[in-house]
Amino acid sequence: MERDYRAHVLIFPYPTQGHINPTLQFAKRLVSKGLKATLATTIFIHKSTQIEPGCVNGRARCDELGFAEAGSTEAYLERLEAVGSRTLAELIDRLAQSGHPVNCLVPLDVTTVTLPVMPALEIPDIPSFCSDIGSYPAYLQLVLDQFKNVESADWVPFNSFDKLEEQMVKWMEERCKAIAIGPTLPSMFLDKRVEGDENYSINLYKPDKVGYMKWLDTKAVGSVVYISFGSMAELTEKQMEELALGIKGCNKYYLWVVRETEKKKLPAKSIEDMEDKGIIVTWSKQIEVLAHEAVGCFVTHSGWNSTMEALCLGVPMVCVPQWTDQPTNAKFVADVWGVGVRARVDDKGCVRREEIGFCIREVMEGEKSEEIKRNAKKWKAFAKEALEEGGSSDKNIEKFVASFVKP
């Protein structure tokens, strides 16, 4: 007999890994509170990813078109909006006819915005949309569109927690029905209250079969540098070379994620000389890597998901931001939360090998390393506390659920 759910939530995230997984984790939390959740993805994403939604009902009913096939960012986003709007209406109607009325449509996203309660920001600290006027116009419009009806939204859940951005949370609550429901990491790595929630359920790229976890098992606590720039960032060949030489100069063990499409940029001779100190994989289960005790430093592009994962798992960071919100995230990592440093770029926008090496050593063994490690442990504890029973995010999720359940 089918379970009598108290309400049904339909979730439709922007179809990239960095947006799908946080919404899926939120959906798992809702299911653990007695709701039913359906995650809507595009047919292209459904076919091209490994999807294990588990307790969340997965539906792929939007569009066959992939990003590359669209021809441009603008064309893809226009198609996604047009087809997605129609498809969502059809899904809601179909679910209602099947006896499962949809009580809520949740367009959750993960974006850092500039607010008056933020610390003073210099030009390199602000989102690239503002510091580099005219860059990525389609994505700028996508970000702006998220907020055009925010005042009339029933709820605006976002992937953070109260203690992490206390002033900002209060400022947003005064202007819209915003609630912090994060961090949206698998429960096993935090409060362990959601049964079976042991990892992310979607991977756009297949994790490398190289035994990188077994390799980490052979390394001392805090001795490995983990390097990853996420699923979208594309480094120049020069930056890739400087990064490789910076890692080599540190003489530390390393685990480096280089997507298959980026491997051609690697400096072959330098990589060959570094083989005895580490391994390069095309993709990894990042949260498992960051949770491993051998990892002592995370060289990251400072995407919000990667930043939250490192914060929640107590891993110090070296930030090498690329675009959008990443410069602002890096500012908070280094100067507000005190859990890492930001690498400086030269006059050509490149982080040189000397700077990379200095930053890694500073985080792992330098004058600031002990303070950084203490702060990392502090935020790790606060993140876990937020989702424990009675924690700030747990209360917010309970409030969210209660608003859609008839007495």
mmCIF file of C-alpha atoms in Angstrom:
data_model
loop_
_atom_site.group_PDB
_atom_site.id
_atom_site.type_symbol
_atom_site.label_atom_id
_atom_site.label_comp_id
_atom_site.label_asym_id
_atom_site.label_seq_id
_atom_site.Cartn_x
_atom_site.Cartn_y
_atom_site.Cartn_z
ATOM 1 C CA MET A 1 0.000 0.000 0.000
ATOM 2 C CA GLU A 2 1.361 3.411 -0.937
ATOM 3 C CA ARG A 3 2.365 5.629 1.936
ATOM 4 C CA ASP A 4 0.045 8.527 2.773
ATOM 5 C CA TYR A 5 2.351 11.501 2.475
ATOM 6 C CA ARG A 6 1.431 14.737 4.194
ATOM 7 C CA ALA A 7 2.348 16.897 1.199
ATOM 8 C CA HIS A 8 4.116 16.638 -2.143
ATOM 9 C CA VAL A 9 6.985 18.922 -3.139
ATOM 10 C CA LEU A 10 8.107 19.320 -6.742
ATOM 11 C CA ILE A 11 11.694 20.537 -7.150
ATOM 12 C CA PHE A 12 13.089 21.888 -10.407
ATOM 13 C CA PRO A 13 16.732 23.046 -10.168
ATOM 14 C CA TYR A 14 18.927 24.541 -12.839
ATOM 15 C CA PRO A 15 20.365 21.434 -14.589
ATOM 16 C CA THR A 16 23.997 21.389 -13.478
ATOM 17 C CA GLN A 17 25.584 19.224 -10.803
ATOM 18 C CA GLY A 18 26.309 22.149 -8.513
ATOM 19 C CA HIS A 19 22.614 23.045 -8.425
ATOM 20 C CA ILE A 20 20.974 19.613 -8.636
ATOM 21 C CA ASN A 21 22.770 17.991 -5.714
ATOM 22 C CA PRO A 22 21.991 20.673 -3.097
ATOM 23 C CA THR A 23 18.305 20.622 -4.055
ATOM 24 C CA LEU A 24 18.291 16.828 -3.951
ATOM 25 C CA GLN A 25 19.832 16.872 -0.467
ATOM 26 C CA PHE A 26 17.138 19.306 0.657
ATOM 27 C CA ALA A 27 14.524 16.965 -0.834
ATOM 28 C CA LYS A 28 15.913 14.087 1.229
ATOM 29 C CA ARG A 29 15.500 16.191 4.355
ATOM 30 C CA LEU A 30 11.873 16.883 3.418
ATOM 31 C CA VAL A 31 11.206 13.181 2.860
ATOM 32 C CA SER A 32 12.688 12.410 6.282
ATOM 33 C CA LYS A 33 10.097 14.832 7.719
ATOM 34 C CA GLY A 34 7.190 12.947 6.124
ATOM 35 C CA LEU A 35 6.747 14.746 2.787
ATOM 36 C CA LYS A 36 6.969 13.287 -0.693
ATOM 37 C CA ALA A 37 9.443 14.909 -3.079
ATOM 38 C CA THR A 38 9.824 14.772 -6.850
ATOM 39 C CA LEU A 39 12.983 16.032 -8.551
ATOM 40 C CA ALA A 40 12.449 17.215 -12.139
ATOM 41 C CA THR A 41 15.490 17.109 -14.430
ATOM 42 C CA THR A 42 15.974 17.413 -18.165
ATOM 43 C CA ILE A 43 15.957 14.263 -20.267
ATOM 44 C CA PHE A 44 19.508 15.107 -21.352
ATOM 45 C CA ILE A 45 20.709 15.249 -17.729
ATOM 46 C CA HIS A 46 18.821 12.056 -16.916
ATOM 47 C CA LYS A 47 20.559 10.200 -19.738
ATOM 48 C CA SER A 48 24.033 11.627 -19.238
ATOM 49 C CA THR A 49 24.400 11.277 -15.468
ATOM 50 C CA GLN A 50 24.458 8.590 -12.848
ATOM 51 C CA ILE A 51 21.308 9.257 -10.843
ATOM 52 C CA GLU A 52 20.474 7.448 -7.621
ATOM 53 C CA PRO A 53 17.666 9.531 -6.126
ATOM 54 C CA GLY A 54 16.898 6.958 -3.420
ATOM 55 C CA CYS A 55 13.966 8.183 -1.361
ATOM 56 C CA VAL A 56 13.246 11.004 -3.820
ATOM 57 C CA ASN A 57 11.093 10.319 -6.851
ATOM 58 C CA GLY A 58 13.054 11.267 -9.970
ATOM 59 C CA ARG A 59 11.331 12.432 -13.159
ATOM 60 C CA ALA A 60 12.973 13.446 -16.436
ATOM 61 C CA ARG A 61 10.393 15.229 -18.537
ATOM 62 C CA CYS A 62 11.823 18.528 -19.686
ATOM 63 C CA ASP A 63 13.946 18.634 -22.831
ATOM 64 C CA GLU A 64 16.215 16.412 -24.897
ATOM 65 C CA LEU A 65 18.514 19.312 -25.715
ATOM 66 C CA GLY A 66 21.941 19.461 -24.084
ATOM 67 C CA PHE A 67 24.089 22.539 -23.487
ATOM 68 C CA ALA A 68 26.519 21.861 -26.331
ATOM 69 C CA GLU A 69 23.736 21.102 -28.803
ATOM 70 C CA ALA A 70 22.030 24.434 -28.100
ATOM 71 C CA GLY A 71 24.892 26.337 -29.711
ATOM 72 C CA SER A 72 25.173 29.105 -27.124
ATOM 73 C CA THR A 73 24.486 29.847 -23.474
ATOM 74 C CA GLU A 74 21.714 32.262 -24.424
ATOM 75 C CA ALA A 75 19.967 29.686 -26.642
ATOM 76 C CA TYR A 76 20.173 27.001 -23.977
ATOM 77 C CA LEU A 77 18.721 29.204 -21.235
ATOM 78 C CA GLU A 78 15.920 30.479 -23.481
ATOM 79 C CA ARG A 79 14.987 26.910 -24.427
ATOM 80 C CA LEU A 80 15.190 25.757 -20.818
ATOM 81 C CA GLU A 81 12.853 28.514 -19.647
ATOM 82 C CA ALA A 82 10.318 27.995 -22.437
ATOM 83 C CA VAL A 83 10.178 24.204 -22.322
ATOM 84 C CA GLY A 84 10.686 24.018 -18.559
ATOM 85 C CA SER A 85 7.731 26.273 -17.767
ATOM 86 C CA ARG A 86 5.408 24.215 -19.954
ATOM 87 C CA THR A 87 6.713 20.922 -18.612
ATOM 88 C CA LEU A 88 6.375 21.977 -14.989
ATOM 89 C CA ALA A 89 2.736 22.872 -15.548
ATOM 90 C CA GLU A 90 2.155 19.437 -17.114
ATOM 91 C CA LEU A 91 3.934 17.699 -14.228
ATOM 92 C CA ILE A 92 1.909 19.510 -11.594
ATOM 93 C CA ASP A 93 -1.324 18.639 -13.401
ATOM 94 C CA ARG A 94 -0.311 14.990 -13.833
ATOM 95 C CA LEU A 95 0.666 14.627 -10.188
ATOM 96 C CA ALA A 96 -2.565 16.229 -9.056
ATOM 97 C CA GLN A 97 -4.647 13.879 -11.243
ATOM 98 C CA SER A 98 -2.841 10.875 -9.756
ATOM 99 C CA GLY A 99 -4.072 11.797 -6.304
ATOM 100 C CA HIS A 100 -0.904 13.544 -5.137
ATOM 101 C CA PRO A 101 -1.663 17.290 -5.164
ATOM 102 C CA VAL A 102 1.457 19.396 -5.266
ATOM 103 C CA ASN A 103 1.574 21.739 -2.302
ATOM 104 C CA CYS A 104 4.743 23.567 -3.182
ATOM 105 C CA LEU A 105 7.083 24.329 -6.023
ATOM 106 C CA VAL A 106 10.597 24.925 -4.727
ATOM 107 C CA PRO A 107 13.033 26.747 -7.046
ATOM 108 C CA LEU A 108 16.036 26.460 -4.719
ATOM 109 C CA ASP A 109 19.343 27.865 -5.878
ATOM 110 C CA VAL A 110 22.804 28.432 -4.483
ATOM 111 C CA THR A 111 24.037 31.935 -5.215
ATOM 112 C CA THR A 112 25.905 34.455 -3.118
ATOM 113 C CA VAL A 113 24.609 38.025 -3.501
ATOM 114 C CA THR A 114 26.105 41.327 -2.492
ATOM 115 C CA LEU A 115 24.215 42.798 0.465
ATOM 116 C CA PRO A 116 24.700 45.856 2.673
ATOM 117 C CA VAL A 117 25.610 43.661 5.675
ATOM 118 C CA MET A 118 28.661 42.244 3.911
ATOM 119 C CA PRO A 119 32.196 43.372 4.789
ATOM 120 C CA ALA A 120 33.877 46.042 2.712
ATOM 121 C CA LEU A 121 34.732 44.550 -0.664
ATOM 122 C CA GLU A 122 37.463 45.623 -3.038
ATOM 123 C CA ILE A 123 37.119 45.182 -6.800
ATOM 124 C CA PRO A 124 38.721 41.689 -6.820
ATOM 125 C CA ASP A 125 36.260 40.578 -4.110
ATOM 126 C CA ILE A 126 32.998 41.318 -5.885
ATOM 127 C CA PRO A 127 31.228 38.888 -8.235
ATOM 128 C CA SER A 128 32.668 38.870 -11.743
ATOM 129 C CA PHE A 129 29.379 40.120 -13.179
ATOM 130 C CA CYS A 130 30.129 43.425 -11.435
ATOM 131 C CA SER A 131 33.932 43.578 -11.688
ATOM 132 C CA ASP A 132 33.961 42.568 -15.367
ATOM 133 C CA ILE A 133 30.984 44.375 -16.835
ATOM 134 C CA GLY A 134 29.501 42.594 -19.832
ATOM 135 C CA SER A 135 30.960 39.187 -19.028
ATOM 136 C CA TYR A 136 28.642 36.173 -19.287
ATOM 137 C CA PRO A 137 25.481 38.235 -19.983
ATOM 138 C CA ALA A 138 23.209 35.180 -20.164
ATOM 139 C CA TYR A 139 24.276 33.957 -16.740
ATOM 140 C CA LEU A 140 23.942 37.449 -15.306
ATOM 141 C CA GLN A 141 20.350 37.514 -16.503
ATOM 142 C CA LEU A 142 19.790 34.047 -15.032
ATOM 143 C CA VAL A 143 20.976 35.269 -11.633
ATOM 144 C CA LEU A 144 18.898 38.444 -11.792
ATOM 145 C CA ASP A 145 15.779 36.524 -12.803
ATOM 146 C CA GLN A 146 15.973 34.502 -9.590
ATOM 147 C CA PHE A 147 15.144 37.595 -7.594
ATOM 148 C CA LYS A 148 12.548 39.345 -9.747
ATOM 149 C CA ASN A 149 9.572 37.932 -7.773
ATOM 150 C CA VAL A 150 11.349 37.157 -4.527
ATOM 151 C CA GLU A 151 9.076 39.394 -2.429
ATOM 152 C CA SER A 152 6.011 37.367 -3.416
ATOM 153 C CA ALA A 153 7.566 33.930 -2.888
ATOM 154 C CA ASP A 154 6.080 31.858 -0.082
ATOM 155 C CA TRP A 155 9.556 30.704 0.907
ATOM 156 C CA VAL A 156 13.137 31.423 -0.153
ATOM 157 C CA PRO A 157 15.233 28.551 1.198
ATOM 158 C CA PHE A 158 18.994 28.891 0.724
ATOM 159 C CA ASN A 159 22.002 26.695 1.295
ATOM 160 C CA SER A 160 23.642 28.186 4.369
ATOM 161 C CA PHE A 161 23.148 28.212 8.131
ATOM 162 C CA ASP A 162 22.459 30.982 10.614
ATOM 163 C CA LYS A 163 25.784 31.175 12.436
ATOM 164 C CA LEU A 164 27.750 31.224 9.185
ATOM 165 C CA GLU A 165 26.035 34.369 7.858
ATOM 166 C CA GLU A 166 24.088 35.671 10.837
ATOM 167 C CA GLN A 167 23.751 39.325 9.824
ATOM 168 C CA MET A 168 22.992 38.450 6.228
ATOM 169 C CA VAL A 169 20.323 35.941 7.231
ATOM 170 C CA LYS A 170 18.579 38.564 9.385
ATOM 171 C CA TRP A 171 18.804 41.158 6.602
ATOM 172 C CA MET A 172 17.216 38.767 4.100
ATOM 173 C CA GLU A 173 14.500 37.704 6.533
ATOM 174 C CA GLU A 174 13.407 41.324 6.789
ATOM 175 C CA ARG A 175 12.907 41.564 3.007
ATOM 176 C CA CYS A 176 11.536 38.181 1.987
ATOM 177 C CA LYS A 177 10.571 34.876 3.550
ATOM 178 C CA ALA A 178 14.144 33.611 3.515
ATOM 179 C CA ILE A 179 15.256 30.652 5.586
ATOM 180 C CA ALA A 180 18.629 28.969 5.881
ATOM 181 C CA ILE A 181 18.194 25.210 5.417
ATOM 182 C CA GLY A 182 21.812 24.147 4.950
ATOM 183 C CA PRO A 183 24.339 22.884 4.770
ATOM 184 C CA THR A 184 22.915 20.571 2.093
ATOM 185 C CA LEU A 185 25.462 17.797 2.500
ATOM 186 C CA PRO A 186 24.662 14.092 2.855
ATOM 187 C CA SER A 187 23.479 13.462 6.407
ATOM 188 C CA MET A 188 26.165 10.838 7.115
ATOM 189 C CA PHE A 189 28.819 13.586 7.098
ATOM 190 C CA LEU A 190 26.902 15.819 9.500
ATOM 191 C CA ASP A 191 24.060 14.865 11.833
ATOM 192 C CA LYS A 192 23.499 11.251 10.635
ATOM 193 C CA ARG A 193 19.735 11.649 11.092
ATOM 194 C CA VAL A 194 18.578 10.826 7.531
ATOM 195 C CA GLU A 195 18.785 7.073 7.057
ATOM 196 C CA GLY A 196 20.655 5.913 3.955
ATOM 197 C CA ASP A 197 21.840 9.418 3.027
ATOM 198 C CA GLU A 198 25.497 8.498 2.613
ATOM 199 C CA ASN A 199 26.562 10.445 -0.466
ATOM 200 C CA TYR A 200 25.427 12.706 -3.254
ATOM 201 C CA SER A 201 23.130 10.894 -5.644
ATOM 202 C CA ILE A 202 24.045 12.544 -8.931
ATOM 203 C CA ASN A 203 27.356 12.751 -10.802
ATOM 204 C CA LEU A 204 27.659 14.458 -14.181
ATOM 205 C CA TYR A 205 31.054 12.808 -14.531
ATOM 206 C CA LYS A 206 31.921 9.239 -13.643
ATOM 207 C CA PRO A 207 34.311 9.104 -10.678
ATOM 208 C CA ASP A 208 37.720 7.799 -11.717
ATOM 209 C CA LYS A 209 38.303 4.094 -11.131
ATOM 210 C CA VAL A 210 41.831 4.797 -9.895
ATOM 211 C CA GLY A 211 42.000 3.754 -6.253
ATOM 212 C CA TYR A 212 42.462 7.254 -4.904
ATOM 213 C CA MET A 213 40.733 6.496 -1.600
ATOM 214 C CA LYS A 214 43.047 3.544 -0.960
ATOM 215 C CA TRP A 215 45.952 5.789 -1.915
ATOM 216 C CA LEU A 216 44.815 8.334 0.677
ATOM 217 C CA ASP A 217 44.713 5.556 3.267
ATOM 218 C CA THR A 218 48.496 5.199 2.902
ATOM 219 C CA LYS A 219 49.188 8.864 3.730
ATOM 220 C CA ALA A 220 49.693 10.567 7.085
ATOM 221 C CA VAL A 221 47.044 12.771 8.671
ATOM 222 C CA GLY A 222 46.852 16.201 7.015
ATOM 223 C CA SER A 223 49.667 15.506 4.546
ATOM 224 C CA VAL A 224 47.805 15.635 1.194
ATOM 225 C CA VAL A 225 46.853 18.629 -0.945
ATOM 226 C CA TYR A 226 43.550 18.084 -2.772
ATOM 227 C CA ILE A 227 43.068 20.183 -5.916
ATOM 228 C CA SER A 228 39.774 20.555 -7.783
ATOM 229 C CA PHE A 229 38.157 23.352 -9.795
ATOM 230 C CA GLY A 230 34.681 21.874 -10.012
ATOM 231 C CA SER A 231 32.544 20.823 -12.944
ATOM 232 C CA MET A 232 32.604 24.017 -15.046
ATOM 233 C CA ALA A 233 35.779 26.097 -14.552
ATOM 234 C CA GLU A 234 38.247 26.033 -17.448
ATOM 235 C CA LEU A 235 41.835 27.057 -16.710
ATOM 236 C CA THR A 236 44.222 28.375 -19.325
ATOM 237 C CA GLU A 237 47.219 26.265 -20.304
ATOM 238 C CA LYS A 238 49.479 28.802 -18.606
ATOM 239 C CA GLN A 239 47.488 28.628 -15.379
ATOM 240 C CA MET A 240 47.550 24.835 -15.511
ATOM 241 C CA GLU A 241 51.325 24.909 -15.899
ATOM 242 C CA GLU A 242 51.786 27.344 -13.022
ATOM 243 C CA LEU A 243 49.507 25.261 -10.835
ATOM 244 C CA ALA A 244 51.462 22.093 -11.604
ATOM 245 C CA LEU A 245 54.801 23.753 -10.894
ATOM 246 C CA GLY A 246 53.468 25.313 -7.701
ATOM 247 C CA ILE A 247 52.336 21.926 -6.440
ATOM 248 C CA LYS A 248 55.630 20.381 -7.460
ATOM 249 C CA GLY A 249 57.592 23.064 -5.630
ATOM 250 C CA CYS A 250 55.739 22.368 -2.386
ATOM 251 C CA ASN A 251 57.018 18.802 -2.324
ATOM 252 C CA LYS A 252 53.711 17.644 -0.816
ATOM 253 C CA TYR A 253 51.540 14.671 -1.662
ATOM 254 C CA TYR A 254 48.656 15.678 -3.908
ATOM 255 C CA LEU A 255 45.392 14.403 -5.385
ATOM 256 C CA TRP A 256 44.415 16.517 -8.395
ATOM 257 C CA VAL A 257 41.089 16.378 -10.246
ATOM 258 C CA VAL A 258 41.484 17.312 -13.912
ATOM 259 C CA ARG A 259 38.416 16.705 -16.061
ATOM 260 C CA GLU A 260 38.980 14.696 -19.238
ATOM 261 C CA THR A 261 38.372 17.775 -21.386
ATOM 262 C CA GLU A 262 41.069 19.675 -19.467
ATOM 263 C CA LYS A 263 43.817 17.025 -19.464
ATOM 264 C CA LYS A 264 45.307 18.230 -22.749
ATOM 265 C CA LYS A 265 46.356 21.429 -20.957
ATOM 266 C CA LEU A 266 48.584 19.622 -18.464
ATOM 267 C CA PRO A 267 52.346 20.194 -18.882
ATOM 268 C CA ALA A 268 53.497 16.652 -19.692
ATOM 269 C CA LYS A 269 57.115 16.943 -18.494
ATOM 270 C CA SER A 270 56.205 18.544 -15.164
ATOM 271 C CA ILE A 271 53.504 15.981 -14.486
ATOM 272 C CA GLU A 272 55.885 13.146 -15.270
ATOM 273 C CA ASP A 273 58.369 14.550 -12.736
ATOM 274 C CA MET A 274 55.612 14.722 -10.088
ATOM 275 C CA GLU A 275 54.244 11.193 -10.415
ATOM 276 C CA ASP A 276 55.955 9.902 -7.280
ATOM 277 C CA LYS A 277 54.146 12.445 -5.087
ATOM 278 C CA GLY A 278 50.574 12.102 -6.185
ATOM 279 C CA ILE A 279 47.874 11.076 -8.605
ATOM 280 C CA ILE A 280 45.620 12.827 -11.116
ATOM 281 C CA VAL A 281 42.029 11.670 -11.591
ATOM 282 C CA THR A 282 39.353 12.856 -14.012
ATOM 283 C CA TRP A 283 36.671 13.027 -11.299
ATOM 284 C CA SER A 284 36.286 12.096 -7.653
ATOM 285 C CA LYS A 285 33.636 11.757 -4.991
ATOM 286 C CA GLN A 286 34.763 15.012 -3.482
ATOM 287 C CA ILE A 287 32.938 14.866 -0.194
ATOM 288 C CA GLU A 288 34.529 11.505 0.616
ATOM 289 C CA VAL A 289 37.954 12.903 -0.245
ATOM 290 C CA LEU A 290 37.498 15.999 1.923
ATOM 291 C CA ALA A 291 36.306 13.835 4.811
ATOM 292 C CA HIS A 292 39.489 11.743 4.694
ATOM 293 C CA GLU A 293 41.917 12.531 7.505
ATOM 294 C CA ALA A 294 44.905 12.557 5.111
ATOM 295 C CA VAL A 295 43.658 15.714 3.358
ATOM 296 C CA GLY A 296 45.178 18.804 4.942
ATOM 297 C CA CYS A 297 44.511 21.445 2.289
ATOM 298 C CA PHE A 298 41.973 22.057 -0.464
ATOM 299 C CA VAL A 299 43.020 24.157 -3.476
ATOM 300 C CA THR A 300 39.631 25.229 -4.807
ATOM 301 C CA HIS A 301 37.894 27.542 -7.266
ATOM 302 C CA SER A 302 35.690 28.622 -4.335
ATOM 303 C CA GLY A 303 32.371 27.529 -5.787
ATOM 304 C CA TRP A 304 29.695 27.662 -3.099
ATOM 305 C CA ASN A 305 29.232 23.883 -2.911
ATOM 306 C CA SER A 306 32.962 23.231 -2.601
ATOM 307 C CA THR A 307 33.270 26.003 -0.024
ATOM 308 C CA MET A 308 30.441 24.594 2.066
ATOM 309 C CA GLU A 309 31.812 21.064 1.858
ATOM 310 C CA ALA A 310 35.241 22.156 3.068
ATOM 311 C CA LEU A 311 33.732 24.268 5.844
ATOM 312 C CA CYS A 312 31.521 21.437 7.049
ATOM 313 C CA LEU A 313 34.353 18.919 7.008
ATOM 314 C CA GLY A 314 36.937 21.177 8.602
ATOM 315 C CA VAL A 315 39.366 21.381 5.661
ATOM 316 C CA PRO A 316 41.508 24.543 5.261
ATOM 317 C CA MET A 317 41.369 26.150 1.807
ATOM 318 C CA VAL A 318 43.576 27.876 -0.731
ATOM 319 C CA CYS A 319 41.168 29.877 -2.876
ATOM 320 C CA VAL A 320 41.808 30.429 -6.590
ATOM 321 C CA PRO A 321 38.437 31.929 -7.667
ATOM 322 C CA GLN A 322 37.509 32.075 -11.350
ATOM 323 C CA TRP A 323 34.154 33.822 -11.921
ATOM 324 C CA THR A 324 30.602 34.634 -10.732
ATOM 325 C CA ASP A 325 30.286 34.472 -6.914
ATOM 326 C CA GLN A 326 33.645 32.778 -6.354
ATOM 327 C CA PRO A 327 35.706 35.930 -5.610
ATOM 328 C CA THR A 328 33.221 36.899 -2.893
ATOM 329 C CA ASN A 329 33.221 33.388 -1.443
ATOM 330 C CA ALA A 330 37.027 33.536 -1.322
ATOM 331 C CA LYS A 331 36.841 36.852 0.550
ATOM 332 C CA PHE A 332 34.712 35.237 3.243
ATOM 333 C CA VAL A 333 36.924 32.149 3.459
ATOM 334 C CA ALA A 334 40.051 34.208 4.040
ATOM 335 C CA ASP A 335 38.900 37.333 5.873
ATOM 336 C CA VAL A 336 35.578 36.550 7.567
ATOM 337 C CA TRP A 337 35.580 32.880 8.508
ATOM 338 C CA GLY A 338 39.368 32.591 8.667
ATOM 339 C CA VAL A 339 39.545 29.088 7.224
ATOM 340 C CA GLY A 340 42.029 29.662 4.425
ATOM 341 C CA VAL A 341 43.899 32.096 2.217
ATOM 342 C CA ARG A 342 43.291 33.583 -1.190
ATOM 343 C CA ALA A 343 45.958 33.284 -3.885
ATOM 344 C CA ARG A 344 46.883 36.572 -5.545
ATOM 345 C CA VAL A 345 46.898 36.953 -9.310
ATOM 346 C CA ASP A 346 49.528 38.843 -11.305
ATOM 347 C CA ASP A 347 48.816 41.707 -13.706
ATOM 348 C CA LYS A 348 47.764 39.168 -16.356
ATOM 349 C CA GLY A 349 45.237 37.474 -14.107
ATOM 350 C CA CYS A 350 47.377 34.373 -13.512
ATOM 351 C CA VAL A 351 48.304 32.847 -10.143
ATOM 352 C CA ARG A 352 52.012 32.096 -10.390
ATOM 353 C CA ARG A 353 53.768 28.988 -9.081
ATOM 354 C CA GLU A 354 55.474 30.900 -6.263
ATOM 355 C CA GLU A 355 52.150 32.184 -4.982
ATOM 356 C CA ILE A 356 50.534 28.756 -5.153
ATOM 357 C CA GLY A 357 53.408 27.205 -3.235
ATOM 358 C CA PHE A 358 53.395 29.980 -0.618
ATOM 359 C CA CYS A 359 49.632 29.655 -0.035
ATOM 360 C CA ILE A 360 49.736 25.879 0.359
ATOM 361 C CA ARG A 361 52.606 26.082 2.852
ATOM 362 C CA GLU A 362 50.880 28.914 4.724
ATOM 363 C CA VAL A 363 47.744 26.813 5.213
ATOM 364 C CA MET A 364 49.509 23.574 6.084
ATOM 365 C CA GLU A 365 52.501 24.704 8.138
ATOM 366 C CA GLY A 366 52.851 28.500 8.105
ATOM 367 C CA GLU A 367 52.306 31.158 10.766
ATOM 368 C CA LYS A 368 48.543 31.198 10.171
ATOM 369 C CA SER A 369 48.106 27.434 9.923
ATOM 370 C CA GLU A 370 47.162 26.753 13.557
ATOM 371 C CA GLU A 371 44.598 29.559 13.624
ATOM 372 C CA ILE A 372 43.153 28.419 10.305
ATOM 373 C CA LYS A 373 42.853 24.835 11.553
ATOM 374 C CA ARG A 374 41.151 25.976 14.777
ATOM 375 C CA ASN A 375 38.642 28.029 12.798
ATOM 376 C CA ALA A 376 38.007 25.096 10.446
ATOM 377 C CA LYS A 377 37.150 22.853 13.411
ATOM 378 C CA LYS A 378 34.880 25.545 14.854
ATOM 379 C CA TRP A 379 32.824 25.939 11.676
ATOM 380 C CA LYS A 380 32.640 22.182 11.236
ATOM 381 C CA ALA A 381 31.002 21.936 14.673
ATOM 382 C CA PHE A 382 28.598 24.810 13.926
ATOM 383 C CA ALA A 383 27.548 23.198 10.626
ATOM 384 C CA LYS A 384 26.699 19.921 12.332
ATOM 385 C CA GLU A 385 24.866 21.761 15.097
ATOM 386 C CA ALA A 386 22.617 23.553 12.566
ATOM 387 C CA LEU A 387 21.110 20.285 11.308
ATOM 388 C CA GLU A 388 20.929 18.401 14.576
ATOM 389 C CA GLU A 389 17.518 18.134 16.255
ATOM 390 C CA GLY A 390 16.562 21.609 17.412
ATOM 391 C CA GLY A 391 19.355 23.271 15.403
ATOM 392 C CA SER A 392 18.684 26.445 13.443
ATOM 393 C CA SER A 393 18.357 24.794 10.012
ATOM 394 C CA ASP A 394 16.424 21.847 11.414
ATOM 395 C CA LYS A 395 13.908 24.267 12.928
ATOM 396 C CA ASN A 396 13.633 26.130 9.628
ATOM 397 C CA ILE A 397 12.961 22.917 7.711
ATOM 398 C CA GLU A 398 10.307 21.948 10.277
ATOM 399 C CA LYS A 399 8.711 25.376 9.840
ATOM 400 C CA PHE A 400 8.785 24.962 6.056
ATOM 401 C CA VAL A 401 7.155 21.504 6.247
ATOM 402 C CA ALA A 402 4.508 22.633 8.712
ATOM 403 C CA SER A 403 3.372 25.473 6.429
ATOM 404 C CA PHE A 404 2.224 22.966 3.787
ATOM 405 C CA VAL A 405 0.611 20.394 6.044
ATOM 406 C CA LYS A 406 -3.043 20.850 6.856
ATOM 407 C CA PRO A 407 -3.870 20.447 10.567
#
